[in-house]
Tab-separated table of C-alpha atoms in Angstrom:
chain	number	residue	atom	x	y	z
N	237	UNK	CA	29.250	-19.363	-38.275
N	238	UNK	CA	31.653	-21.024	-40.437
N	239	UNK	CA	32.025	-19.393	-44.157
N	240	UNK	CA	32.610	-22.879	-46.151
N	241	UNK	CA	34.720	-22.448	-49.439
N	242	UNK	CA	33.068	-23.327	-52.908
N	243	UNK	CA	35.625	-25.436	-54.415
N	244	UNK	CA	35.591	-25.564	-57.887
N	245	UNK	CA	37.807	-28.638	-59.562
N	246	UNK	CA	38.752	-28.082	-63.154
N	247	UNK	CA	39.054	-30.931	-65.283
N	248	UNK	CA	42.523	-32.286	-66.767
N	249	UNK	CA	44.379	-31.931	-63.364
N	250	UNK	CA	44.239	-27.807	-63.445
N	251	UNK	CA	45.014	-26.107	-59.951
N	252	UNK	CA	42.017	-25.741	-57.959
N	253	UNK	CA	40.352	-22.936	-57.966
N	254	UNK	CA	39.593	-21.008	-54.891
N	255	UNK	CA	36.902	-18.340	-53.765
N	256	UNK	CA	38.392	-15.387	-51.791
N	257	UNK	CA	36.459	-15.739	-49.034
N	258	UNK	CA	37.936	-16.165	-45.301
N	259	UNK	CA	36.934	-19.362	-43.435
N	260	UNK	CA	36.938	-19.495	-39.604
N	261	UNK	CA	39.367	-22.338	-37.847
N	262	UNK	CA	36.906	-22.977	-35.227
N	263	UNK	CA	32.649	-22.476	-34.466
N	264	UNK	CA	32.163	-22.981	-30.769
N	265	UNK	CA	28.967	-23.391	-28.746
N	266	UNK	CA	28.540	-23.745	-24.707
N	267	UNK	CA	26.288	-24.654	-22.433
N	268	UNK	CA	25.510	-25.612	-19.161
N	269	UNK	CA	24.980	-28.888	-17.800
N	270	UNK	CA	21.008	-28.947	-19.176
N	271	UNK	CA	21.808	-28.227	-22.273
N	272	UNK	CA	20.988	-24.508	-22.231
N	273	UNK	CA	22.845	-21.104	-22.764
N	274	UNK	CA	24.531	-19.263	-20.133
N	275	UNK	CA	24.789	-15.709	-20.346
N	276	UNK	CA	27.577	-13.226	-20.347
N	277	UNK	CA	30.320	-15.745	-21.334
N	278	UNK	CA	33.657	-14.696	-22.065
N	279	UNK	CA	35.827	-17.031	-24.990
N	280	UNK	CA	38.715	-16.591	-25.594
N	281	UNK	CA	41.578	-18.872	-27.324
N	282	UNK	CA	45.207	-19.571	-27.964
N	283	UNK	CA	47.063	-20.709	-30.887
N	284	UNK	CA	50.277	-22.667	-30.777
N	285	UNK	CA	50.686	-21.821	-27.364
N	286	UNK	CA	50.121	-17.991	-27.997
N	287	UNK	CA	47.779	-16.352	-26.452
N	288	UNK	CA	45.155	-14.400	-29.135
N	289	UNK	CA	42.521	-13.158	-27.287
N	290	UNK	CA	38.237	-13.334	-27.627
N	291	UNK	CA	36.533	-14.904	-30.008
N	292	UNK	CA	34.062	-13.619	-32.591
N	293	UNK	CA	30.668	-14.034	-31.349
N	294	UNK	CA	27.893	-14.676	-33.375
N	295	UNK	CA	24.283	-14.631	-31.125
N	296	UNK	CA	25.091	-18.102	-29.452
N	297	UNK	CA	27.980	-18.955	-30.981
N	298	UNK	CA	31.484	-17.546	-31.124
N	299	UNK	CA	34.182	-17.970	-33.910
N	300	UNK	CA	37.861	-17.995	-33.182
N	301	UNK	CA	40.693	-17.647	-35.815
N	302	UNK	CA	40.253	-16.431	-39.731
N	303	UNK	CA	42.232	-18.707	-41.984
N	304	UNK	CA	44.395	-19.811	-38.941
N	305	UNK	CA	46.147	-23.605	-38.402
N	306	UNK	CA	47.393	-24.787	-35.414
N	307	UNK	CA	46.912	-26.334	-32.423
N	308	UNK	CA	43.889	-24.078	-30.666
N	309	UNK	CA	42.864	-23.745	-27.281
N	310	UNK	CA	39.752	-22.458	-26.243
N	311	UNK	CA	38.315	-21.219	-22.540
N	312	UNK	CA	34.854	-20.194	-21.950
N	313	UNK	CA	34.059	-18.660	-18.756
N	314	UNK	CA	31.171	-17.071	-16.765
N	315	UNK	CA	30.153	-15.668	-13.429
N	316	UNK	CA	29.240	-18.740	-11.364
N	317	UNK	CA	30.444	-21.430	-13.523
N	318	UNK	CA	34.065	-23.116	-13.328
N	319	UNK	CA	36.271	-22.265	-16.612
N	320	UNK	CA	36.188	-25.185	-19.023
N	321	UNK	CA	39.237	-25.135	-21.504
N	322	UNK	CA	38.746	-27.321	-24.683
N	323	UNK	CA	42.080	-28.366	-27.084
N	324	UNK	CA	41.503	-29.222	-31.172
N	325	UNK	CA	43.882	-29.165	-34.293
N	326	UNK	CA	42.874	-27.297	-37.412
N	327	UNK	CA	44.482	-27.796	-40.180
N	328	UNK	CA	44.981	-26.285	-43.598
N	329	UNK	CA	42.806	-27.424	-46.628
N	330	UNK	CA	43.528	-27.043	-50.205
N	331	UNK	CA	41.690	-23.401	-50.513
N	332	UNK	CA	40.812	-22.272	-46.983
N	333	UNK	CA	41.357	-23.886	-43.314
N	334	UNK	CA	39.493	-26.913	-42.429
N	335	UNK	CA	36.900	-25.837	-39.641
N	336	UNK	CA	36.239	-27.202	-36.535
N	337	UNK	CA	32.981	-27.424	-34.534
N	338	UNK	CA	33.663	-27.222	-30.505
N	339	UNK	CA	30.869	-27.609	-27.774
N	340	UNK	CA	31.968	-26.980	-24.244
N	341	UNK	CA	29.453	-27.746	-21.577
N	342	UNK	CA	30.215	-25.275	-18.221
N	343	UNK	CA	29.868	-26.555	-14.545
N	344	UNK	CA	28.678	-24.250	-11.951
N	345	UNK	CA	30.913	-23.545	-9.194
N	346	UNK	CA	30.306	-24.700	-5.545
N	347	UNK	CA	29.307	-21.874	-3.511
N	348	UNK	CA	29.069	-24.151	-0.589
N	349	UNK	CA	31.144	-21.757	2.092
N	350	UNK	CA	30.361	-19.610	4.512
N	351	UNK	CA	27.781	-16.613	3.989
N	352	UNK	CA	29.593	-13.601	3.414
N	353	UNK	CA	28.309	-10.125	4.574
N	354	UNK	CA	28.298	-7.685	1.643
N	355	UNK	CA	28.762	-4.181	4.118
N	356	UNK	CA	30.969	-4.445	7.018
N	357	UNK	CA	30.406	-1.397	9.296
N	358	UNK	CA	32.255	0.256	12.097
N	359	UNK	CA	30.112	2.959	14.414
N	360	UNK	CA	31.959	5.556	16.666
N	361	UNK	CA	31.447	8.976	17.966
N	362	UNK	CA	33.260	11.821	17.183
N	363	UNK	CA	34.882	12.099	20.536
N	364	UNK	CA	35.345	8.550	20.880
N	365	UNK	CA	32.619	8.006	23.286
N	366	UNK	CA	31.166	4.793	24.387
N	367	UNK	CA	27.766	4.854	22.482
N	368	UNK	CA	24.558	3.684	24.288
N	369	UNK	CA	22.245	1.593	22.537
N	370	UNK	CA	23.824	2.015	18.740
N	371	UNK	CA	22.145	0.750	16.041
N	372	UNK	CA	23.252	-0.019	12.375
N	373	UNK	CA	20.195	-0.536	9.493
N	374	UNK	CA	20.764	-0.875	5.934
N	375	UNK	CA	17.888	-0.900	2.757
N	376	UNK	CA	17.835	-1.123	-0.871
N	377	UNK	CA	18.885	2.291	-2.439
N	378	UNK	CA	17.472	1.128	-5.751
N	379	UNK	CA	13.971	1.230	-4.802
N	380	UNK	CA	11.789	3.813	-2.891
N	381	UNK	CA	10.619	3.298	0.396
N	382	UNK	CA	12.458	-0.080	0.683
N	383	UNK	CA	12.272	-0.794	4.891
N	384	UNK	CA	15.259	-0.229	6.664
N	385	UNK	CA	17.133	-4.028	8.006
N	386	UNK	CA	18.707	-4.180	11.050
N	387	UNK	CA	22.436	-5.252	10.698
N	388	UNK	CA	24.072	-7.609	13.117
N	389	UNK	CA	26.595	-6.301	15.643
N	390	UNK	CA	26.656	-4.735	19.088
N	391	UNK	CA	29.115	-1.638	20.044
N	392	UNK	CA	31.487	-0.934	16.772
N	393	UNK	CA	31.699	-3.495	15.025
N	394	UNK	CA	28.478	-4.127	12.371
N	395	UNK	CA	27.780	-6.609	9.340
N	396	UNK	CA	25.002	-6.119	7.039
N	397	UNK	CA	23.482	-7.332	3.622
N	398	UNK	CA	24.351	-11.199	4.110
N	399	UNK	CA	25.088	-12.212	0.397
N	400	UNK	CA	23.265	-9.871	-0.969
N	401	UNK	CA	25.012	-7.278	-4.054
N	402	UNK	CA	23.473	-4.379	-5.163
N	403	UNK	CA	23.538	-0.703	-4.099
N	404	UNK	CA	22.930	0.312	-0.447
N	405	UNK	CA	21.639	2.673	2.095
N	406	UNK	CA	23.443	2.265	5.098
N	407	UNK	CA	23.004	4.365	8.553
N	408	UNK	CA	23.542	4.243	12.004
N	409	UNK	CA	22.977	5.994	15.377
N	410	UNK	CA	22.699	6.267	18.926
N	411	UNK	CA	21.136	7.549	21.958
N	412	UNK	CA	21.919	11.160	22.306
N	413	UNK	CA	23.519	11.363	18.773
N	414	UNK	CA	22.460	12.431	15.590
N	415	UNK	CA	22.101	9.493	12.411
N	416	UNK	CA	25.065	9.322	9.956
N	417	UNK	CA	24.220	7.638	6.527
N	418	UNK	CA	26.006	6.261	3.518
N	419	UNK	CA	25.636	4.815	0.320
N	420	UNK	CA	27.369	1.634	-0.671
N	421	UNK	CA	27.530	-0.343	-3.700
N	422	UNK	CA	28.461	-4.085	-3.040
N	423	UNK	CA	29.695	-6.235	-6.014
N	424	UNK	CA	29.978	-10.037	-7.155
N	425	UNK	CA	33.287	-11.671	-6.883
N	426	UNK	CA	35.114	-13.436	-9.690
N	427	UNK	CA	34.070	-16.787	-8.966
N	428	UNK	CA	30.175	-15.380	-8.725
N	429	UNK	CA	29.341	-17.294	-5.657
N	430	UNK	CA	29.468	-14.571	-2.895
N	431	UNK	CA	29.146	-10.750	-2.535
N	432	UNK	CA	32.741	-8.585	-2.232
N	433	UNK	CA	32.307	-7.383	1.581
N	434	UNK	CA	32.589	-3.414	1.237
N	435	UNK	CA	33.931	-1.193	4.051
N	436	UNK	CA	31.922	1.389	6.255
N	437	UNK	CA	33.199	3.762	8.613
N	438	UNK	CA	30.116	5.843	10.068
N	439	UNK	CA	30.746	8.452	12.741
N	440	UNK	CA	27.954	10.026	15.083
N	441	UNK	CA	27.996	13.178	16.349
N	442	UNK	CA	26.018	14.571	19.545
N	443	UNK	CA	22.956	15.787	19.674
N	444	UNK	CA	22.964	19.674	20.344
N	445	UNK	CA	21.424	19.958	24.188
C-alpha cells in the first residue's frame, strides 16, 4: 500500500511542512489474463538501470522503492506464466515521492511440446547379463498402497511418470533375479510446463538357486 503524505500548507508563502513518514515509489498488482491472482509470484524491480531486487509484498500487492525517483522497472514472474516486465517514471514531490500504481496482467506459457518423462531408467544385472522378461514399475511414494505403473521400455532402457512431478517409487526386475527399488523425487522446470526428467540406474542381482 502506498503511505500518502499529509501536506500541510502554511499561509503567507511559509515552506511546506512535511510529515516524516516514508512513501513508496510504486504499488503494483498482477494478474492473469481473467482478471484473477496467480500464486507464488516473484517481483522484483530496477531503478535507473540498477538492479534492486524484490519488492515489498503486501497480501496481493507488492511495493517497490521507499522514497525512491527514477526511472523503475518492474518484472513479475511465476511458474507457468511468461515474465511480463512493466517501465514507469516516479518522480519527486514537494514532501515525499509521487507514487505510482502498476497492474501487470501475466500470460501463461505454451506448454505445447512434447510429453516429457519425469524418471528415465536403465535396468542391468550385476554381471551384465542379458535379462529375460525385465520389467520396470513406478507408484506414488506419497501415498500408501498407491498401485504400481508399468513404465515403457523393453531390455535397458525404461521411461516412467510421463509429466508427472512428485516423489517416486521406482523398481524393477527380472526372471531369475531379485527386485531392486528406488526412490525418486521429480521436479518442475523453470518455465513450469514439463517435469525435470530424473536419472535411474537400477541393478538386479540373481536369485540364490
Amino acid at each position: 500500500m502506498l503511505f500518502f503524505a499529509l501536506l500541510a500548507a502554511c499561509d503567507g508563502g511559509e515552506p511546506l511542512a512535511c510529515d516524516t513518514m516514508a512513501a513508496y515509489s510504486t504499488t503494483v498488482t498482477v494478474v492473469d489474463a481473467d482478471g484473477a491472482e496467480i500464486p507464488d509470484l516473484t517481483v522484483t524491480y530496477a531503478v535507473d538501470g540498477v538492479e534492486v531486487g524484490a519488492c515489498d509484498t503486501f497480501g496481493g500487492t507488492w511495493s517497490c522503492g521507499i522514497e525512491v525517483a527514477g526511472h523503475f522497472a518492474i518484472t513479475a514472474g511465476a511458474a507457468g506464466f511468461a515474465d511480463q516486465t512493466v517501465e514507469v517514471d516516479v518522480a519527486e514531490g514537494e514532501c515525499h515521492v509521487v507514487g505510482e500504481l502498476v497492474e501487470l496482467t501475466l500470460e501463461p506459457l505454451d506448454c505445447t511440446a512434447e510429453a516429457v518423462a519425469g524418471i528415465a531408467v536403465s535396468l542391468t544385472g550385476s554381471y551384465g547379463e542379458t535379462l529375460d522378461s525385465p520389467s520396470v514399475q513406478y507408484r506414488d511414494a506419497m501415498i500408501d498402497d498407491t498401485p504400481w505403473v508399468e513404465c515403457s521400455g523393453t531390455a535397458e532402457t525404461w521411461t516412467c511418470a510421463e509429466e508427472l512431478t512428485g516423489t517416486f517409487d521406482v523398481r524393477g526386475t527380472a526372471a531369475g533375479h531379485t527386485e531392486a527399488f528406488d526412490l525418486v523425487i521429480v521436479e518442475l522446470d523453470e518455465a513450469g510446463c514439463h517435469p525435470v526428467t530424473e536419472s535411474v540406474a537400477l541393478v538386479v542381482e540373481w536369485r540364490p538357486d
